[in-house]
């Protein structure tokens, strides 16, 4: 029987659960499966080929069909990518020549020619009114016929698909990994967790669920099988209510609560009563979400449960009938009085995580000497109670406070929305920073488990630690924000695809080229179809059935230091409204030819699901030796409601890029160095022979042939490397 959640295992781990079915000779079918995968840049591991070869041919074929659909979806190959200019990147016209050709064609069209001439006489002409502009002039099949087959090259990507374990064990393992994650999950992973939690509600559960959003999703599944929810704060109950209403468990957006069944109401109120009874001080958390509590109270009817008086207190606080000062308000009161030490002591005892997040502010407000020492001492005492993710986040913050502060400060919120402002903070003293770094590294080192022999792919050392799942988007080959990875190839090709949900929508792909001082060199977009650097595939202005745009760049011809690809919402639905929307890039050699979209040349594909009207997935930077590197951004700018173009945003993008690339993220290199200091044997893998004994392998992809019992950490599960 095929497991209904097999595709989740393949997508998250690049492992295929052990295929089952009647025995037979599936050798030929397995080879065809492998060949089909190779057209998408994937390959079956030797162990998986051997397993499939022992199954009947029809079983192998069914497995191949399911798996190919999953991997093609990972790459963006599940849709048809057409282009405006049929033989792109060849024969792309000059921009003005193309526009004039569209005008001439419109004038010759008797149905619209008179109107076009009238608008030209008035001095204004909208390209969108021209019949030949912004629309495909050929079918997808005609475009394919205009291109030669892709010629294989040594540099083509080849991702190995490995043999997994029993399907149920693989699904359970994925559930435990996501539910027990020490970092918040991204939107897609949180949705996957919800599906897995429903399936695994009666099975093994994580020892602890530290991320509150994960806990809410798991608690909903537990309620549905009549198991007691895991609750230790009043906000846990609020998040669970949001989950039951299919709302936002992160509490960023208001949830429309629905009527709840009596068993659910009783479970929520019973849990709420138990939390407050065990710790009345937790009522202080209610005021942060008072309006949500009021709306939830209308659905829970707490007055019908007089035997749960502590639950009723929550709603009294929300309505303002009872005053319970929050920890934050008490801290602010102490700071107003100038009692920095008292504020640090209060946070250390009541909210250690908030103390760590406020350390910079407290240290800047404390007098040098005894008062700063007192704040640092409070932090040292509280450190064991702070999550590993927060410890590492503060460590990253502190290392970027060296040598004073930069002129500009970059902020990125949980949704990836970015903005820049002047940095008015006073610097932290060197002695303070050094003491903080020593304390934070010691705490991290204490928590890191013994991994045994570490085998490291050198290219993973520049990957930023995934301190939040929201620092990266769902997709293929995606690395966390702040990561740096090498780029090797002659041609760099960007692509974007979108499909409308209900309104006519125009998304525009552009690429901005900046010099070493972040000044504009040139750009490619629908307003600049060609330049020395490359070519644009042409503007498509609506996508009821989906549409694609491409930019082809010859890296050796780029005159600048930075390339910043971006997607603009010109009109219609935003990234989080469109039915489907993604971006990616390919690498190939010019001699390879091929179609505009070739799945086996795709190095990265990421979903675009952010709040702004301008998406900045990543930037490319050329170093002093001429080598190119990708810097992962995953950012969104607010932009304007319509008509966003690279011309209008190039200055703000340059300022943002200068600030972001001036920061030093905490990377895998940091944790490897701490483990090495603790005596862990570390080997940098040269890509050839693998050890015979089990190892802990950390790399961009899992190599084929690791010894049984080895532990593998790749970007898909790199969060497991972070200490709890």
XYZ file of C-alpha atoms in Angstrom:
724
model
C 0.000 0.000 0.000
C 1.311 3.451 -0.899
C 1.566 5.805 2.074
C -0.530 8.932 1.558
C 2.223 11.124 2.991
C 5.106 9.643 0.988
C 5.490 12.887 -0.985
C 6.181 14.831 2.223
C 9.045 12.498 3.095
C 10.566 12.864 -0.384
C 10.193 16.644 -0.371
C 11.657 17.171 3.100
C 14.410 14.552 3.178
C 15.088 13.462 -0.440
C 14.499 9.927 0.789
C 12.022 7.519 -0.791
C 10.337 5.273 1.795
C 10.965 1.600 1.119
C 8.765 0.735 -1.875
C 6.554 -2.280 -1.295
C 4.780 -4.603 -3.700
C 5.042 -7.996 -5.336
C 8.502 -9.319 -6.059
C 9.707 -9.522 -9.641
C 12.330 -8.309 -12.058
C 12.047 -4.530 -12.076
C 15.577 -3.922 -13.333
C 14.575 -2.405 -16.675
C 11.846 -0.263 -15.090
C 14.287 0.951 -12.413
C 16.769 2.010 -15.088
C 14.051 3.913 -16.962
C 13.019 5.534 -13.674
C 16.631 6.588 -13.084
C 16.949 7.970 -16.624
C 13.722 9.965 -16.247
C 14.942 11.410 -12.956
C 18.220 12.456 -14.572
C 16.322 14.739 -16.983
C 15.315 16.648 -13.848
C 18.810 16.545 -12.337
C 18.064 13.706 -9.898
C 19.427 10.181 -9.638
C 18.555 7.055 -7.676
C 21.117 5.871 -5.160
C 22.684 2.471 -5.767
C 20.825 1.064 -2.763
C 17.496 2.352 -4.055
C 18.076 0.939 -7.548
C 18.852 -2.443 -6.012
C 15.641 -2.348 -3.959
C 13.484 -1.341 -6.931
C 15.059 -3.983 -9.154
C 13.635 -6.689 -6.889
C 10.051 -5.489 -7.363
C 7.621 -6.166 -10.184
C 7.844 -3.755 -13.108
C 4.366 -2.189 -12.673
C 5.159 -1.389 -9.026
C 8.368 0.372 -10.062
C 6.501 2.354 -12.719
C 3.839 3.485 -10.225
C 6.569 4.537 -7.798
C 8.347 6.430 -10.567
C 5.223 8.356 -11.583
C 4.572 9.509 -8.005
C 8.183 10.401 -7.292
C 8.771 12.248 -10.557
C 5.728 14.431 -9.853
C 7.150 15.305 -6.439
C 10.674 16.186 -7.596
C 9.422 18.159 -10.594
C 7.260 20.176 -8.217
C 10.337 20.881 -6.115
C 12.081 22.398 -9.135
C 9.137 24.316 -10.590
C 8.916 21.880 -13.508
C 5.287 20.974 -12.821
C 4.175 23.907 -14.990
C 4.806 25.004 -18.586
C 7.370 27.803 -18.887
C 6.804 29.755 -22.078
C 8.581 32.980 -23.169
C 7.455 36.064 -25.075
C 10.326 35.880 -27.588
C 10.097 32.392 -28.994
C 13.830 31.711 -29.412
C 15.025 33.489 -26.250
C 17.860 34.157 -25.470
C 18.559 34.467 -29.196
C 17.120 37.304 -31.275
C 15.841 39.436 -28.394
C 15.230 42.879 -29.970
C 16.302 46.269 -28.707
C 13.653 47.636 -26.349
C 12.684 50.696 -28.363
C 12.713 48.728 -31.614
C 10.358 46.198 -30.059
C 8.005 48.856 -28.750
C 7.946 50.595 -32.138
C 7.172 47.274 -33.819
C 4.228 46.789 -31.443
C 2.985 50.306 -32.268
C 3.348 49.745 -36.023
C 1.462 46.458 -35.799
C -1.316 48.139 -33.808
C -1.631 50.952 -36.364
C -1.987 48.396 -39.148
C -4.771 46.704 -37.188
C -7.935 48.362 -38.404
C -9.808 47.590 -35.171
C -7.457 49.549 -32.906
C -5.296 51.597 -35.265
C -7.357 54.801 -35.098
C -7.311 54.829 -31.302
C -3.558 54.257 -31.241
C -2.966 57.165 -33.601
C -5.155 59.433 -31.470
C -3.174 58.567 -28.343
C 0.118 59.110 -30.173
C -1.040 62.564 -31.271
C -1.868 63.321 -27.616
C 1.702 62.345 -26.676
C 0.819 59.416 -24.378
C 0.590 55.748 -25.282
C 0.079 52.865 -22.862
C 1.945 49.750 -24.001
C -0.714 47.593 -22.340
C -3.278 48.797 -24.903
C -1.259 47.367 -27.825
C -2.603 43.992 -29.032
C 0.818 42.374 -29.457
C 2.333 43.570 -26.169
C 2.477 41.418 -23.048
C 0.960 38.296 -24.607
C 2.371 35.020 -25.885
C 2.411 34.998 -29.705
C 3.062 31.270 -29.974
C 2.142 28.030 -28.219
C 4.301 26.194 -25.726
C 4.862 23.438 -28.296
C 6.014 25.965 -30.907
C 8.487 27.398 -28.396
C 9.884 23.915 -27.682
C 10.339 23.274 -31.381
C 12.458 26.433 -31.689
C 15.064 25.134 -29.225
C 17.639 22.365 -29.399
C 17.905 19.690 -26.737
C 20.068 20.482 -23.726
C 23.573 19.051 -24.076
C 24.805 17.421 -20.881
C 27.780 19.041 -19.146
C 30.028 18.048 -16.276
C 28.745 20.926 -14.176
C 25.075 19.904 -14.348
C 23.414 19.384 -10.992
C 22.827 15.764 -9.965
C 20.906 15.291 -6.722
C 20.778 11.774 -5.305
C 17.470 10.362 -4.107
C 18.170 7.903 -1.285
C 16.418 4.812 0.037
C 14.494 5.504 3.212
C 13.073 3.183 5.826
C 9.574 1.842 6.347
C 7.004 4.396 5.186
C 5.282 4.714 8.561
C 8.622 5.072 10.349
C 9.744 7.756 7.873
C 6.506 9.707 8.347
C 6.748 9.417 12.119
C 10.388 10.510 12.058
C 9.534 13.547 9.946
C 6.700 14.451 12.322
C 8.955 14.177 15.370
C 11.624 16.303 13.692
C 9.212 19.085 12.724
C 7.203 19.062 15.951
C 10.336 19.000 18.108
C 12.177 21.647 16.084
C 14.044 24.173 18.237
C 13.391 26.949 15.696
C 10.061 28.307 14.383
C 8.999 26.677 11.148
C 8.233 28.461 7.907
C 4.664 28.702 6.662
C 4.812 25.633 4.410
C 6.557 23.470 7.012
C 3.950 24.493 9.585
C 1.200 23.366 7.195
C 3.024 20.074 6.668
C 3.310 19.636 10.435
C -0.461 20.063 10.729
C -1.006 17.227 8.239
C 1.559 15.002 9.949
C 0.200 15.747 13.427
C -3.266 14.521 12.431
C -1.766 11.287 11.124
C 0.620 10.745 14.047
C -1.624 11.846 16.930
C -1.775 8.305 18.341
C 1.904 7.533 17.742
C 5.207 8.535 19.356
C 5.443 12.181 20.425
C 8.442 14.505 20.931
C 9.840 14.694 24.452
C 9.437 18.467 24.379
C 7.852 20.968 21.992
C 9.589 24.260 22.635
C 8.242 26.303 19.725
C 4.797 27.590 20.668
C 3.361 27.595 17.136
C 4.346 23.938 16.746
C 2.717 23.145 20.068
C -0.568 24.725 18.948
C -0.654 22.606 15.786
C 0.125 19.419 17.724
C -2.419 20.275 20.418
C -5.174 20.581 17.834
C -4.426 17.053 16.648
C -4.332 15.815 20.260
C -7.753 17.304 20.986
C -9.228 15.566 17.978
C -8.216 12.170 19.396
C -9.401 13.158 22.895
C -5.849 13.513 24.279
C -5.034 16.279 26.755
C -3.328 19.286 25.150
C 0.161 20.347 26.241
C -0.278 23.734 27.915
C 1.939 25.725 30.261
C 1.034 29.348 29.454
C -2.255 31.130 28.866
C -1.045 32.043 25.373
C -0.758 28.313 24.580
C -4.515 28.126 25.037
C -5.088 31.145 22.785
C -2.886 29.671 20.052
C -4.766 26.357 20.300
C -8.074 28.188 19.885
C -6.647 29.882 16.786
C -5.586 26.506 15.411
C -9.065 25.078 15.958
C -10.495 28.045 14.022
C -7.998 27.510 11.158
C -6.503 30.889 12.105
C -3.002 32.273 12.602
C -1.216 30.408 15.405
C 1.622 32.944 15.305
C -0.942 35.562 16.514
C 0.317 38.085 13.950
C -3.072 38.259 12.227
C -6.476 38.358 13.985
C -8.423 35.098 13.932
C -12.165 34.881 13.351
C -13.168 32.447 16.086
C -15.974 30.047 15.282
C -18.487 28.315 17.515
C -16.804 25.419 19.317
C -18.278 22.117 20.415
C -18.841 21.649 24.127
C -15.967 19.124 24.488
C -13.545 21.603 22.900
C -14.796 24.482 25.055
C -14.434 22.361 28.163
C -10.917 21.260 27.188
C -9.754 24.837 26.532
C -11.245 26.231 29.738
C -9.976 23.313 31.820
C -6.468 23.821 30.462
C -6.683 27.556 31.045
C -7.864 27.053 34.612
C -5.022 24.627 35.374
C -2.353 26.992 33.984
C -3.529 29.962 36.064
C -4.083 27.863 39.185
C -0.517 26.571 38.992
C 0.963 30.035 38.409
C -1.297 33.099 38.864
C 1.582 35.295 37.641
C 0.919 34.021 34.129
C -2.167 36.246 34.013
C 0.318 38.998 33.186
C 0.540 37.594 29.646
C -3.142 38.204 28.915
C -2.935 41.932 28.233
C -0.615 41.406 25.248
C -3.552 39.842 23.357
C -6.500 41.334 25.228
C -8.716 41.849 22.164
C -8.241 38.268 21.010
C -9.132 37.014 24.495
C -12.318 39.084 24.503
C -13.415 37.624 21.178
C -12.528 34.109 22.289
C -14.511 34.559 25.527
C -17.620 35.146 23.436
C -17.182 31.637 22.003
C -16.059 29.788 25.155
C -18.853 30.972 27.510
C -16.721 30.763 30.684
C -19.755 31.731 32.821
C -21.178 28.273 32.111
C -18.254 26.702 34.020
C -18.351 28.158 37.554
C -16.151 25.312 38.764
C -13.288 26.771 36.695
C -12.828 30.155 38.426
C -9.213 30.645 37.379
C -10.193 30.490 33.715
C -12.713 33.278 34.335
C -9.899 35.442 35.714
C -8.247 35.471 32.291
C -11.262 37.143 30.706
C -11.583 39.575 33.617
C -8.028 40.718 32.934
C -8.722 40.984 29.199
C -11.790 43.178 29.874
C -9.793 45.405 32.204
C -11.833 44.428 35.265
C -8.713 43.167 36.987
C -5.291 44.780 36.723
C -2.284 42.488 36.423
C 0.842 44.370 35.315
C 2.851 42.545 32.696
C 6.547 41.796 33.094
C 7.269 44.278 30.320
C 5.382 47.086 32.040
C 7.147 46.385 35.344
C 10.511 46.451 33.553
C 9.668 49.753 31.877
C 8.684 51.219 35.238
C 12.050 50.241 36.725
C 13.914 51.698 33.757
C 12.025 54.976 34.030
C 13.248 55.151 37.643
C 16.796 54.439 36.437
C 16.976 51.036 38.140
C 18.698 49.073 35.367
C 19.972 46.426 37.784
C 16.451 45.854 39.134
C 15.098 45.477 35.607
C 17.775 42.893 34.780
C 17.085 40.945 37.982
C 13.323 40.940 37.293
C 13.821 39.644 33.757
C 16.341 37.040 34.897
C 13.794 35.545 37.301
C 10.557 36.031 35.358
C 11.553 36.001 31.664
C 15.147 34.885 30.962
C 14.629 34.934 27.193
C 13.437 38.528 27.276
C 16.466 39.447 29.376
C 18.744 38.160 26.621
C 16.810 40.027 23.946
C 17.084 43.231 26.015
C 20.781 42.865 26.906
C 22.035 45.468 24.441
C 19.554 48.065 25.699
C 20.236 47.299 29.364
C 24.010 47.435 28.939
C 23.803 50.740 27.094
C 21.611 52.149 29.861
C 23.798 50.864 32.698
C 26.642 52.862 34.153
C 30.100 51.495 33.433
C 31.528 49.379 36.184
C 29.325 47.821 38.859
C 25.996 48.370 37.126
C 27.117 46.789 33.860
C 28.717 43.963 35.847
C 25.388 43.387 37.599
C 23.535 43.132 34.276
C 26.117 40.695 32.924
C 25.974 38.643 36.123
C 22.184 38.401 35.822
C 22.577 37.212 32.227
C 25.127 34.589 33.253
C 22.786 33.226 35.937
C 19.838 33.149 33.529
C 21.728 31.604 30.596
C 20.861 27.955 31.382
C 17.138 28.843 31.193
C 17.352 30.514 27.773
C 16.693 28.559 24.581
C 19.710 27.697 22.461
C 18.218 29.589 19.528
C 18.063 32.813 21.556
C 21.599 32.293 22.880
C 22.890 31.987 19.317
C 20.795 34.937 18.116
C 22.308 37.163 20.791
C 25.775 35.854 19.897
C 25.190 36.891 16.278
C 23.968 40.289 17.430
C 26.994 40.866 19.646
C 29.541 39.999 16.959
C 27.953 42.665 14.749
C 28.401 45.310 17.445
C 32.173 45.241 17.148
C 33.955 48.494 16.352
C 30.949 50.666 17.105
C 27.767 50.768 15.029
C 27.364 51.311 11.278
C 25.618 54.416 10.027
C 22.543 52.471 8.938
C 20.633 49.740 10.717
C 18.659 47.050 8.876
C 15.501 45.511 10.333
C 13.850 42.337 9.053
C 10.596 41.189 10.618
C 9.248 37.668 10.893
C 7.582 37.909 7.477
C 10.797 38.947 5.702
C 9.770 42.588 5.358
C 12.898 44.761 5.468
C 13.600 48.428 6.119
C 16.611 50.609 6.895
C 17.004 53.430 9.405
C 19.771 55.452 10.988
C 21.649 53.659 13.787
C 21.644 55.905 16.840
C 22.784 53.306 19.383
C 25.769 54.000 21.557
C 28.557 51.425 21.047
C 29.151 48.549 23.457
C 32.537 48.595 25.125
C 35.098 46.022 24.016
C 35.341 44.499 27.504
C 31.562 44.090 27.694
C 31.399 42.482 24.274
C 34.244 40.103 25.022
C 32.628 38.990 28.275
C 29.320 38.451 26.497
C 30.926 36.438 23.700
C 32.791 34.278 26.210
C 29.617 33.607 28.194
C 27.481 32.843 25.131
C 30.070 30.536 23.559
C 30.548 28.688 26.847
C 26.793 28.154 27.153
C 26.497 26.916 23.572
C 29.518 24.642 23.977
C 27.987 23.157 27.141
C 24.793 22.242 25.312
C 26.246 20.817 22.119
C 26.045 17.011 22.081
C 29.029 14.834 21.236
C 28.564 14.098 17.505
C 31.411 11.620 17.294
C 33.528 11.993 14.157
C 32.411 15.065 12.160
C 32.730 14.892 8.373
C 32.219 18.337 6.841
C 31.566 19.439 3.274
C 33.587 22.712 3.161
C 30.852 24.435 1.155
C 28.407 24.135 4.077
C 30.610 26.189 6.408
C 29.262 29.434 4.939
C 25.625 28.466 5.491
C 23.939 30.666 8.084
C 22.485 28.891 11.099
C 18.692 28.550 10.661
C 17.820 30.493 13.808
C 14.296 30.784 12.428
C 12.504 28.741 9.785
C 11.123 32.048 8.600
C 14.633 33.064 7.489
C 14.159 30.889 4.409
C 11.298 30.025 2.093
C 10.029 26.674 0.904
C 11.546 25.282 -2.257
C 14.619 23.486 -3.558
C 18.260 24.310 -2.847
C 17.199 27.146 -0.552
C 19.594 28.327 2.180
C 18.812 30.519 5.224
C 19.084 34.299 5.062
C 22.710 35.401 5.444
C 24.169 32.260 3.852
C 26.884 32.550 1.229
C 27.405 29.865 -1.430
C 29.721 29.668 -4.458
C 28.320 30.078 -7.985
C 30.102 28.361 -10.852
C 28.979 28.549 -14.439
C 29.149 30.655 -17.565
C 25.466 31.589 -17.799
C 23.239 32.611 -14.912
C 19.536 32.471 -15.737
C 16.784 33.774 -13.447
C 13.169 32.712 -13.772
C 9.883 33.604 -12.161
C 6.444 32.053 -12.575
C 3.072 33.207 -11.324
C -0.565 32.218 -11.777
C -3.512 34.427 -10.973
C -6.079 33.445 -8.367
C -8.847 35.777 -9.483
C -7.585 39.133 -10.763
C -5.457 40.053 -13.769
C -1.915 40.065 -12.389
C 1.390 41.261 -13.815
C 4.634 40.286 -12.065
C 7.883 41.579 -13.541
C 11.334 39.996 -13.287
C 14.282 42.412 -13.193
C 18.010 42.284 -12.427
C 19.935 45.262 -11.075
C 23.730 45.480 -11.550
C 25.659 47.564 -8.984
C 29.329 48.483 -8.738
C 31.539 47.956 -5.668
C 30.148 51.175 -4.129
C 26.554 50.025 -4.714
C 26.007 52.583 -7.496
C 23.848 51.517 -10.436
C 25.682 50.186 -13.500
C 22.670 48.941 -15.479
C 19.597 46.769 -15.214
C 17.629 44.263 -17.247
C 13.843 44.377 -17.191
C 10.903 44.813 -19.533
C 12.105 48.427 -19.981
C 15.656 47.289 -20.837
C 15.461 43.997 -22.733
C 19.141 43.800 -23.715
C 22.509 45.029 -22.516
C 26.116 43.890 -22.474
C 25.358 41.629 -19.494
C 22.428 39.704 -20.935
C 18.835 39.596 -22.138
C 15.259 39.600 -20.847
C 12.682 37.149 -22.224
C 9.954 39.787 -22.603
C 7.055 41.158 -20.587
C 3.950 39.067 -19.890
C 1.131 41.118 -18.393
C -1.438 38.541 -17.277
C -1.371 34.939 -16.119
C -4.788 33.248 -15.927
C -3.086 29.963 -16.888
C 0.337 30.884 -15.511
C 3.194 32.905 -17.010
C 6.988 32.977 -16.853
C 9.729 35.531 -17.367
C 13.480 34.900 -17.653
C 16.720 36.874 -17.557
C 19.883 35.420 -19.060
C 23.234 36.801 -17.832
C 26.731 36.036 -19.030
C 28.719 36.283 -15.792
C 31.992 37.063 -17.532
C 30.413 40.114 -19.189
C 28.934 41.648 -16.037
C 30.532 45.061 -15.493
C 29.566 45.425 -11.834
C 30.254 43.733 -8.517
C 26.669 42.886 -7.521
C 23.703 41.369 -9.345
C 20.373 41.746 -7.551
C 17.482 39.802 -9.132
C 14.053 40.985 -8.048
C 10.384 40.380 -8.762
C 7.985 43.348 -8.818
C 4.217 43.320 -8.568
C 3.258 45.714 -11.351
C -0.470 45.153 -10.946
C -3.001 42.780 -9.477
C -2.396 40.147 -6.825
C 0.539 40.268 -4.455
C 2.874 37.374 -3.737
C 0.712 36.100 -0.879
C -2.489 36.418 -2.958
C -1.549 34.756 -6.247
C -2.530 31.116 -6.705
C 1.126 30.220 -7.302
C 4.312 32.244 -7.433
C 7.998 31.285 -7.340
C 11.509 32.380 -8.336
C 14.681 30.488 -9.089
C 17.957 30.442 -10.938
C 19.774 28.072 -13.269
C 23.435 27.673 -14.168
C 24.660 26.350 -17.514
C 27.308 26.721 -20.182
C 26.536 28.545 -23.428
C 27.356 25.477 -25.515
C 24.623 23.463 -23.781
C 21.758 25.204 -25.653
C 18.440 23.798 -24.412
C 15.024 25.263 -23.598
C 14.582 28.434 -21.548
C 13.679 26.257 -18.552
C 15.734 23.108 -18.037
C 15.022 21.386 -14.694
C 18.421 19.730 -14.395
C 20.137 23.124 -14.517
C 17.983 24.528 -11.685
C 20.139 25.265 -8.653
C 17.497 26.996 -6.557
C 13.731 27.484 -6.625
C 11.865 29.252 -3.835
C 8.239 30.130 -3.295
C 7.386 33.834 -3.125
C 4.954 34.318 -0.232
C 5.693 37.643 1.415
C 3.916 40.833 2.451
C 5.516 43.418 0.146
C 5.236 44.259 -3.557
C 8.959 43.784 -4.293
C 10.724 40.470 -3.668
C 14.500 40.176 -3.207
C 15.299 36.449 -3.007
C 19.104 36.742 -3.112
C 22.016 38.761 -4.492
C 25.214 37.737 -6.287
C 28.614 39.220 -5.486
C 31.931 38.970 -7.297
C 34.989 38.802 -5.055
C 38.419 40.268 -5.672
C 39.513 37.111 -7.496
C 36.586 37.229 -9.907
C 34.601 34.394 -8.312
C 30.862 34.782 -7.844
C 28.947 33.976 -4.656
C 25.236 33.963 -3.852
C 24.133 35.901 -0.755
C 20.735 34.695 0.432
C 18.283 37.471 1.353
C 14.620 36.249 1.352
C 13.378 39.830 1.731
C 10.365 41.861 0.699
C 10.036 45.615 0.290
C 6.689 47.338 0.691
C 6.927 49.039 -2.696
C 3.896 50.867 -4.098
C 0.373 49.529 -4.704
C 1.025 49.343 -8.463
C 3.552 50.024 -11.227
C 6.585 48.870 -9.249
C 9.735 48.985 -11.393
C 13.439 48.503 -10.806
C 14.056 52.142 -11.764
C 12.059 53.416 -8.773
C 13.520 51.026 -6.196
C 17.188 50.762 -7.192
C 18.399 53.348 -4.654
C 16.558 51.821 -1.685
C 17.710 48.350 -2.738
C 21.330 49.539 -2.877
C 21.037 51.029 0.643
C 19.463 47.829 1.951
C 22.107 45.639 0.322
C 24.928 47.749 1.761
C 23.517 47.316 5.255
C 22.792 43.601 4.950
C 26.125 42.584 3.463
C 27.877 44.623 6.126
C 26.597 42.193 8.757
C 28.321 38.937 9.678
C 25.869 36.080 10.209
C 26.496 33.164 12.529
C 27.239 30.157 10.321
C 27.842 26.428 10.547
C 31.533 27.305 10.833
C 30.862 28.736 14.309
C 29.312 25.548 15.736
C 31.937 23.341 14.098
C 34.665 25.470 15.710
C 33.021 25.121 19.145
C 32.772 21.344 18.755
C 36.387 21.163 17.633
C 37.402 23.149 20.742
C 35.568 20.546 22.837
C 37.706 17.782 21.348
C 35.443 16.558 18.544
C 37.470 15.106 15.636
C 36.648 17.084 12.469
C 37.503 16.102 8.884
C 36.897 18.285 5.840
C 35.632 15.961 3.125
C 37.431 16.192 -0.220
C 34.481 14.741 -2.137
C 36.138 11.411 -2.793
C 36.471 8.456 -0.394
C 34.087 8.161 2.565
C 35.066 6.683 5.959
C 34.123 3.065 6.640
C 32.867 3.887 10.152
C 29.707 5.864 11.002
C 30.122 9.659 11.085
C 28.049 12.780 11.558
C 28.032 14.318 8.102
C 27.206 18.004 7.557
C 26.942 19.136 3.940
C 24.769 20.648 1.235
C 23.701 17.203 0.012
C 23.866 13.679 1.411
C 26.602 11.689 -0.359
C 25.911 8.170 -1.570
C 27.825 5.499 0.334
C 27.948 6.704 3.955
C 28.494 3.931 6.481
C 25.340 2.552 8.140
C 24.536 4.370 11.368
C 25.803 7.719 10.088
C 23.869 10.860 10.958
C 23.288 13.308 8.096
C 22.635 17.040 8.407
C 21.830 18.980 5.235
C 19.955 22.275 4.744
C 16.661 20.356 4.925
C 17.276 19.404 8.591
C 20.101 21.736 9.611
C 17.874 23.028 12.430
C 18.651 19.737 14.231
C 22.236 20.976 14.657
C 21.139 23.795 16.969
C 21.315 23.010 20.684
C 18.006 23.084 22.555
